[in-house]
Backbone as JSON, one array per atom type, in Angstrom:
{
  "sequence": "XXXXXXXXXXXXXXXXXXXXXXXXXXXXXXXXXXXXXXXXXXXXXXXXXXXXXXXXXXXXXXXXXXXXXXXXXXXXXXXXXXXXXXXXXXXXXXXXXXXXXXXXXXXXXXXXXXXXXXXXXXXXXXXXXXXXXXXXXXXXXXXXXXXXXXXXXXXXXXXXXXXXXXX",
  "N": [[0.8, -1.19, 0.0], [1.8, 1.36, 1.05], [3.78, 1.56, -0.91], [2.5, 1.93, -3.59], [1.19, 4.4, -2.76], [3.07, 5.24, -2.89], [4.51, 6.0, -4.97], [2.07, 7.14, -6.41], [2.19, 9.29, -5.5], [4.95, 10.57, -6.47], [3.84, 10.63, -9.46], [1.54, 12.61, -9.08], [3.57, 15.12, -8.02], [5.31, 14.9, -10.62], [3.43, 15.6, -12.73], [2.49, 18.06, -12.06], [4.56, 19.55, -11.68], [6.05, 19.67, -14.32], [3.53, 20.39, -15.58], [3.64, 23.21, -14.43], [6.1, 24.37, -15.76], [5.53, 23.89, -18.26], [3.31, 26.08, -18.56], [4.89, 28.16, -17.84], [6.31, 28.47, -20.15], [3.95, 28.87, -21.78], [3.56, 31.49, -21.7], [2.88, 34.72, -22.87], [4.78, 35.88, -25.64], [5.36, 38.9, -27.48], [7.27, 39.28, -29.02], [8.3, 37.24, -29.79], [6.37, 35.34, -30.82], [4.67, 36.68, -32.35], [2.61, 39.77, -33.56], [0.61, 42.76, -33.99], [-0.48, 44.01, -36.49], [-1.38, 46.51, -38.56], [-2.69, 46.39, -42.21], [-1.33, 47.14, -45.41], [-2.75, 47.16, -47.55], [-6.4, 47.41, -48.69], [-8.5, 44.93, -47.18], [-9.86, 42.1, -49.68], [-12.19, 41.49, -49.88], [-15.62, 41.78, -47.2], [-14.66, 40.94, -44.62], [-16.08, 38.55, -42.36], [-15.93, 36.51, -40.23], [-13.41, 34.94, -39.31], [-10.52, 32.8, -39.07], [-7.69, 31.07, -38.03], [-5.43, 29.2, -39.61], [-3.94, 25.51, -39.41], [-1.78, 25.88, -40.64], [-0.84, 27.98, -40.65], [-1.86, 30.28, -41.96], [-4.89, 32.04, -42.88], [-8.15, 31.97, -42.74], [-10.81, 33.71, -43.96], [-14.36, 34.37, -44.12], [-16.79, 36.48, -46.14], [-19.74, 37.67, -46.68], [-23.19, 38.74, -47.51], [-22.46, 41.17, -46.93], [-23.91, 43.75, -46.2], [-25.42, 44.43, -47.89], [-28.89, 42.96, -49.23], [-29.38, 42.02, -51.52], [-27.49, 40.97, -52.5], [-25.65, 37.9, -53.81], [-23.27, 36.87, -54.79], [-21.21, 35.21, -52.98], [-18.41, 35.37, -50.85], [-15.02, 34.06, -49.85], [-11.55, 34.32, -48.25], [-8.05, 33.35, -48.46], [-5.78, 34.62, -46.4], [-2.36, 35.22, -46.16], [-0.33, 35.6, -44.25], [2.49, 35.46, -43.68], [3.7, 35.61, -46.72], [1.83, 37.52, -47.55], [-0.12, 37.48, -49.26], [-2.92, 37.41, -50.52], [-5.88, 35.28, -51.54], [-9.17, 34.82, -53.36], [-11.95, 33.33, -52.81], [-15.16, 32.06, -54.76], [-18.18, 31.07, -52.13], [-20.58, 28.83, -51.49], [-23.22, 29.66, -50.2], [-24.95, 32.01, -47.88], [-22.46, 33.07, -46.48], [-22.92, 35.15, -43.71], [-22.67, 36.04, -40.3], [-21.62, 33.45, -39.12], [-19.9, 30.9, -37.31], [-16.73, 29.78, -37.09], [-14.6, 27.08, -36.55], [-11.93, 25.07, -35.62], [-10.66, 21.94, -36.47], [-9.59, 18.63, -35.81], [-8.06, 17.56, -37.69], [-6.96, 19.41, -39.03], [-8.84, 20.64, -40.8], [-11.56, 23.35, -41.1], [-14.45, 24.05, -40.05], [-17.31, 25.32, -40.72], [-20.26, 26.97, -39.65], [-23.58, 27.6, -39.39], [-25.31, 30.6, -40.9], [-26.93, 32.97, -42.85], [-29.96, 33.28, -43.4], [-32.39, 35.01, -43.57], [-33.0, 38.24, -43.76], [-34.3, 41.26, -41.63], [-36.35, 40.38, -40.24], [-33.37, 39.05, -38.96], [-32.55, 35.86, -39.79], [-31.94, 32.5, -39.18], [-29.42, 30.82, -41.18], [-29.22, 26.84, -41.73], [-26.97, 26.07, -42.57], [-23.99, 24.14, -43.19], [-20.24, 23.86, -43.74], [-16.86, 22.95, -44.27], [-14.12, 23.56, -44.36], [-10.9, 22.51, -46.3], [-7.68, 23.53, -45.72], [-5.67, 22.19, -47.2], [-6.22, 21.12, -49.84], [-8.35, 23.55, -50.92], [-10.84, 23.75, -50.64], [-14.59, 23.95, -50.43], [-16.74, 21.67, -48.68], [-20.09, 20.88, -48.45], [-22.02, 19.84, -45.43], [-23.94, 17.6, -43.64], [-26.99, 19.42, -42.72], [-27.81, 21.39, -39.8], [-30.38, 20.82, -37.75], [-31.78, 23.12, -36.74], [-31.48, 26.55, -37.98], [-28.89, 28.47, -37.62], [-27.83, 31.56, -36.45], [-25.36, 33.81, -36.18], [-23.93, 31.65, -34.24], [-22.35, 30.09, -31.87], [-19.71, 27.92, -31.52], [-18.47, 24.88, -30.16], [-15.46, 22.87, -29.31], [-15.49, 19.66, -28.15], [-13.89, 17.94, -25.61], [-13.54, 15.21, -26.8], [-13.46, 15.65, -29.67], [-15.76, 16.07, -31.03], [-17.98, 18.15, -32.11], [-19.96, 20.83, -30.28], [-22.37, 22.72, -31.69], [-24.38, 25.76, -30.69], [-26.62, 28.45, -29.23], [-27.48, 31.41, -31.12], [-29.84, 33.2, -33.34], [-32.74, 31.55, -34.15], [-34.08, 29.85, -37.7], [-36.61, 30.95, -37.56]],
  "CA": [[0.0, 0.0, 0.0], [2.84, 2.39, 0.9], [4.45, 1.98, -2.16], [1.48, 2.74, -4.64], [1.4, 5.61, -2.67], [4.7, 6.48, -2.95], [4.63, 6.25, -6.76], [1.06, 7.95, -7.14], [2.65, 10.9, -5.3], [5.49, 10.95, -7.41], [3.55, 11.18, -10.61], [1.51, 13.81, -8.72], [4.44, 16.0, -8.65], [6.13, 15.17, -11.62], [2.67, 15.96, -13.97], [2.16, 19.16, -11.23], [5.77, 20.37, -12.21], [5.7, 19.53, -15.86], [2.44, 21.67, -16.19], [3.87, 24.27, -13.96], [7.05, 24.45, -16.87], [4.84, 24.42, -19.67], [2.56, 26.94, -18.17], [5.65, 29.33, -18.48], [7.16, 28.46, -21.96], [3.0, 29.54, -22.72], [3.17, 32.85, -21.39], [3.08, 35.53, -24.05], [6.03, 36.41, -26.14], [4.85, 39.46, -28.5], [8.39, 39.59, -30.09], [8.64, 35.29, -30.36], [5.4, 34.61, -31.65], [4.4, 37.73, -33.91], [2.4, 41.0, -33.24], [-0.22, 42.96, -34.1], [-0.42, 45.24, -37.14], [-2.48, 47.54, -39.7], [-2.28, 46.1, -43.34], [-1.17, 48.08, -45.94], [-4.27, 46.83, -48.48], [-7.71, 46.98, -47.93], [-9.03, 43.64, -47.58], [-10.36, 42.47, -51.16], [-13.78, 40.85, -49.36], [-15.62, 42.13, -45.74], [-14.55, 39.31, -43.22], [-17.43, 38.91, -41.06], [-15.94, 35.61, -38.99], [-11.95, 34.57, -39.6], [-10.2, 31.9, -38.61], [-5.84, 30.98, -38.0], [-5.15, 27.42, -39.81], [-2.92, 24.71, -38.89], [-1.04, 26.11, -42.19], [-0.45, 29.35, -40.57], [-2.44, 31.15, -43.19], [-6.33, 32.76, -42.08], [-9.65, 31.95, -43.58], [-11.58, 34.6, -43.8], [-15.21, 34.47, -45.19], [-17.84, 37.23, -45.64], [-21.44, 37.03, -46.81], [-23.85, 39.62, -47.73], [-21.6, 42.85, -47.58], [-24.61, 44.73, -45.45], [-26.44, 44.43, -49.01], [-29.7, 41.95, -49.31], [-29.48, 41.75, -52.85], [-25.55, 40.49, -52.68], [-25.7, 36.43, -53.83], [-22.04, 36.3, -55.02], [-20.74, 35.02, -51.53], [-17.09, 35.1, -51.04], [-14.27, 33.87, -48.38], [-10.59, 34.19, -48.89], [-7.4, 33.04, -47.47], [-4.67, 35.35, -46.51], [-1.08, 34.27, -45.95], [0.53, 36.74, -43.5], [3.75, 35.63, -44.17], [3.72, 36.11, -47.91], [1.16, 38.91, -47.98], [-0.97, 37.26, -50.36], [-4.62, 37.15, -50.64], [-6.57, 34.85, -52.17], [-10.83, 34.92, -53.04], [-13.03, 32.29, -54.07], [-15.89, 31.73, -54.0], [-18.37, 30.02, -51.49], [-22.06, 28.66, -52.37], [-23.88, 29.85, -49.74], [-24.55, 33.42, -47.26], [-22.27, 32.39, -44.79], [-23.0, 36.15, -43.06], [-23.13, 35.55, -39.35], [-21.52, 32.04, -39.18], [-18.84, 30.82, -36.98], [-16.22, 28.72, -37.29], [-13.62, 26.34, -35.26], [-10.71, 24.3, -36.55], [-11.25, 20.35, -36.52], [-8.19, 18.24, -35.0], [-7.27, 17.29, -38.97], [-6.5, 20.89, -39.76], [-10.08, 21.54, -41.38], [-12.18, 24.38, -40.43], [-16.01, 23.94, -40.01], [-18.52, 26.53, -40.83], [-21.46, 26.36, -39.09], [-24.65, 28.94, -39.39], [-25.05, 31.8, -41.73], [-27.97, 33.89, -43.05], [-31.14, 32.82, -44.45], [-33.3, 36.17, -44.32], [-33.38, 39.78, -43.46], [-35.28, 42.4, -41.2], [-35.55, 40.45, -39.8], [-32.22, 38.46, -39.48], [-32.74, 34.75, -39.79], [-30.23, 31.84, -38.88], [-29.32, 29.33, -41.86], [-29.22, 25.57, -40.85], [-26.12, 24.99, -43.35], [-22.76, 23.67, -42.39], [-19.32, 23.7, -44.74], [-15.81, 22.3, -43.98], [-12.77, 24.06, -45.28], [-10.26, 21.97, -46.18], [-6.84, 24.02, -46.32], [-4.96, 21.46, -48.14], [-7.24, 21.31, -51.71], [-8.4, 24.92, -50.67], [-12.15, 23.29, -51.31], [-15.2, 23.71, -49.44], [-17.4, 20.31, -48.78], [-21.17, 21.68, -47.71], [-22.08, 18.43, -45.31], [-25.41, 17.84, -43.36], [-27.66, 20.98, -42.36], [-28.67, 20.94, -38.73], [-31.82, 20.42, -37.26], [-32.36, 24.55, -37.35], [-30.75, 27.17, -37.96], [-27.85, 29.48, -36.01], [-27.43, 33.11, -36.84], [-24.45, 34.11, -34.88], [-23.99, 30.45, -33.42], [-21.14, 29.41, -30.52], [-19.22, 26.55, -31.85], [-17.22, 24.93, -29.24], [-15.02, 21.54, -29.6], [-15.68, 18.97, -26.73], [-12.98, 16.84, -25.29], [-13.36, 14.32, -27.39], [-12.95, 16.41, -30.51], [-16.72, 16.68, -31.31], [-18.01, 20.39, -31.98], [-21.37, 21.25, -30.0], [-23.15, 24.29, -31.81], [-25.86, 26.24, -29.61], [-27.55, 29.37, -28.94], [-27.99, 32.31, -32.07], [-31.24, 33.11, -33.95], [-32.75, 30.26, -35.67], [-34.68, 30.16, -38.82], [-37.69, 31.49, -37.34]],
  "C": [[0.85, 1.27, 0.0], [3.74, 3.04, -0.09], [3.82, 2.4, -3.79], [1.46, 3.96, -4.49], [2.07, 6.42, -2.88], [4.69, 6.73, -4.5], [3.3, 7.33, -6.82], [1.85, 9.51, -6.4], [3.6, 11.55, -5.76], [5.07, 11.46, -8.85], [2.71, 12.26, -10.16], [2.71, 15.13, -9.08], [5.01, 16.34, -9.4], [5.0, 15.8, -12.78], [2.65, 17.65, -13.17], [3.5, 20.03, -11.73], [5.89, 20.81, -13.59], [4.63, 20.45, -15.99], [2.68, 22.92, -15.8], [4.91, 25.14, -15.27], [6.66, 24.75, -17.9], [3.94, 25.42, -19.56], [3.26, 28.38, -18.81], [5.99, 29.4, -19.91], [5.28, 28.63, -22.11], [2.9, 31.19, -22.48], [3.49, 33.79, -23.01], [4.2, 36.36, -24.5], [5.85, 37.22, -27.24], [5.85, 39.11, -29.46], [9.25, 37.88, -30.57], [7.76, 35.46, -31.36], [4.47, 35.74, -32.49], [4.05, 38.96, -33.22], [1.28, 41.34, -34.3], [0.12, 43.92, -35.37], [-1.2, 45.64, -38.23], [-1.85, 46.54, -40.97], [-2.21, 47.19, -44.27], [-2.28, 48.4, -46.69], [-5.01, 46.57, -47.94], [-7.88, 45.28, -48.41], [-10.19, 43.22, -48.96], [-11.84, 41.99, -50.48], [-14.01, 41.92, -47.81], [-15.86, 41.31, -44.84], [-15.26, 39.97, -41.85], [-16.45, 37.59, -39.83], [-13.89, 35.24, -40.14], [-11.32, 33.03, -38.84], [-8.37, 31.15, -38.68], [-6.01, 29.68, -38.06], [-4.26, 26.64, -39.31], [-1.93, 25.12, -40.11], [-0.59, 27.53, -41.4], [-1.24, 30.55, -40.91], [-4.06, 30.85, -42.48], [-6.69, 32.43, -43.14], [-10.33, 33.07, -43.48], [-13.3, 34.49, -45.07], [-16.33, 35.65, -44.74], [-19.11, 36.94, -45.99], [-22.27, 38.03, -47.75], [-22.83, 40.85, -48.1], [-22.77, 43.95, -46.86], [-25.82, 45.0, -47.15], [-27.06, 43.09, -49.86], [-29.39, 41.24, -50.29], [-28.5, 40.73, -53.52], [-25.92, 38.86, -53.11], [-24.14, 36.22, -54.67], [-20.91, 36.47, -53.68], [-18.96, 34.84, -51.58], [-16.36, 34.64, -49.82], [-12.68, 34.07, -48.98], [-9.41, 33.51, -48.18], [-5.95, 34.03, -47.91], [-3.49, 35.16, -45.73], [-0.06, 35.46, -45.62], [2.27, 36.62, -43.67], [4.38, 36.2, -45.53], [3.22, 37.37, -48.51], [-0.02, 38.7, -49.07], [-2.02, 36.66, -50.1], [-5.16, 36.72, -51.54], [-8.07, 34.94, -52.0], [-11.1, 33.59, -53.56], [-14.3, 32.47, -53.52], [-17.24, 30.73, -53.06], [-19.67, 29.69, -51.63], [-23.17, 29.14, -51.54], [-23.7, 31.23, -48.96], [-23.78, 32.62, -45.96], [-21.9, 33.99, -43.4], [-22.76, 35.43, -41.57], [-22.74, 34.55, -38.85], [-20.59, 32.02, -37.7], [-18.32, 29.8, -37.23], [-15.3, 27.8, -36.23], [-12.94, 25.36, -36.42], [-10.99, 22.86, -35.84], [-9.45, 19.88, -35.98], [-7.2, 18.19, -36.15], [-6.83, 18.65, -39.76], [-7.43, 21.56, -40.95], [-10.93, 22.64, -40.77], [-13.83, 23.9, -41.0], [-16.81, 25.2, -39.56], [-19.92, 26.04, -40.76], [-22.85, 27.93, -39.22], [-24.5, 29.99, -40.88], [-26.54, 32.3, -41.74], [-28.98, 33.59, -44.08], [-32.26, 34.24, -44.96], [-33.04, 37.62, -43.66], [-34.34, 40.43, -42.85], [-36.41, 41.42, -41.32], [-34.7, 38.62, -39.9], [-33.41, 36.74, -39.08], [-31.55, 33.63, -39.85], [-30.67, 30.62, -40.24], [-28.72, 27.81, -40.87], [-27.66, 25.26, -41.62], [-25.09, 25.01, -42.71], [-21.58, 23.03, -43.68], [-18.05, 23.35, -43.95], [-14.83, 22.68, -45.12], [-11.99, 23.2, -45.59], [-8.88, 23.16, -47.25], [-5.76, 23.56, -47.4], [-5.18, 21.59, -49.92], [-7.96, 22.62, -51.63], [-10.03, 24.94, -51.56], [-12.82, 23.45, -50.01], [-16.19, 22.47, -49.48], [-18.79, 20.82, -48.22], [-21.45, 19.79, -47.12], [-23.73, 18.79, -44.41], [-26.14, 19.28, -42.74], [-27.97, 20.16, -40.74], [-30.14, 20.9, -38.69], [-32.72, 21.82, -37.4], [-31.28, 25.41, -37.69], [-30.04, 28.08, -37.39], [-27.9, 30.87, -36.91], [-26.39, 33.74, -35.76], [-24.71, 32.72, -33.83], [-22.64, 30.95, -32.39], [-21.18, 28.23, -30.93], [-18.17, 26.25, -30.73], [-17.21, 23.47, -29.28], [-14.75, 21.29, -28.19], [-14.08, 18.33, -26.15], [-12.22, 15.68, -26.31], [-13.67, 14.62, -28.86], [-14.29, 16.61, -31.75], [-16.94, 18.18, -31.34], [-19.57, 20.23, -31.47], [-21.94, 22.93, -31.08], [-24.29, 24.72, -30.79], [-25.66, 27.33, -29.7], [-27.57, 30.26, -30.66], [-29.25, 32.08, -32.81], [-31.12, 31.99, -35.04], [-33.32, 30.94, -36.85], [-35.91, 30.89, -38.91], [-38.0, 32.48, -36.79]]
}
């Protein structure tokens, strides 16, 4: 009995130290890990929701543009190291959406904008994939989010919940 103990209180301290160590090497290093700054060019789209890939390089998609009429939807990806902005574009309003990065280095777009005045949440749901720089549209939920909260569980599920539905 004494000696289970003695070991479980060793790995006690040694995971308790170890997280204490890595705690520091996370603290914030503006002048390690980058910084903040103005771009020189306006952005060629208006990024409503963004997103930092396992590539380095940001998604950015907008939607509407603040005008109803708008149906050529766009998103782009811009590559802070290089400076270069790419558009394409994406098949649906994904105004309003949010996104979250998947464990495989895809990004999942969840919600967007079905109607106007007033706002209305789309049910659809797309999956970036930065690699083939393709979007996959995959099942719609049950309703729709307008301004959802995507948040990845533990076990590397994504819950969506609360924003205006479809109704």
């Amino acid at each position: 009995m004494r000696a289970s103990r003695a070991s479980l209180l060793r790995v006690t301290l040694l995971a308790l130290v170890c997280a204490l160590v890595s705690a520091d090497r996370a603290a914030a290093q503006p002048n390690v890990q980058g910084q903040w700054r103005t771009l020189t060019t306006q952005m060629p789209i208006n990024p409503i929701h963004v997103a930092l890939m396992k590539t380095g390089k940001v998604l950015l998609v907008a939607g509407w543009g603040n005008l109803p009429s708008e149906t050529n939807f766009q998103g782009a990806v811009w590559d802070p190291v290089s400076g270069a902005m790419t558009t394409h574009s994406v098949g649906w309003d994904m105004f309003c959406n949010d996104m979250v990065n998947l464990w495989d280095g895809r990004v999942l777009i969840n919600g967007g904008n079905l109607g106007y005045d007033p706002f209305l949440g789309l049910a659809r749901s797309s999956i970036y994939d930065p690699i083939t720089g393709t979007y996959t549209d995959i099942a719609d939920m049950a309703h729709g989010r307008w301004y959802p909260t995507l948040t990845t569980l533990g076990d590397g599920r994504v819950i969506t919940y609360s924003g205006l539905t479809e109704t």
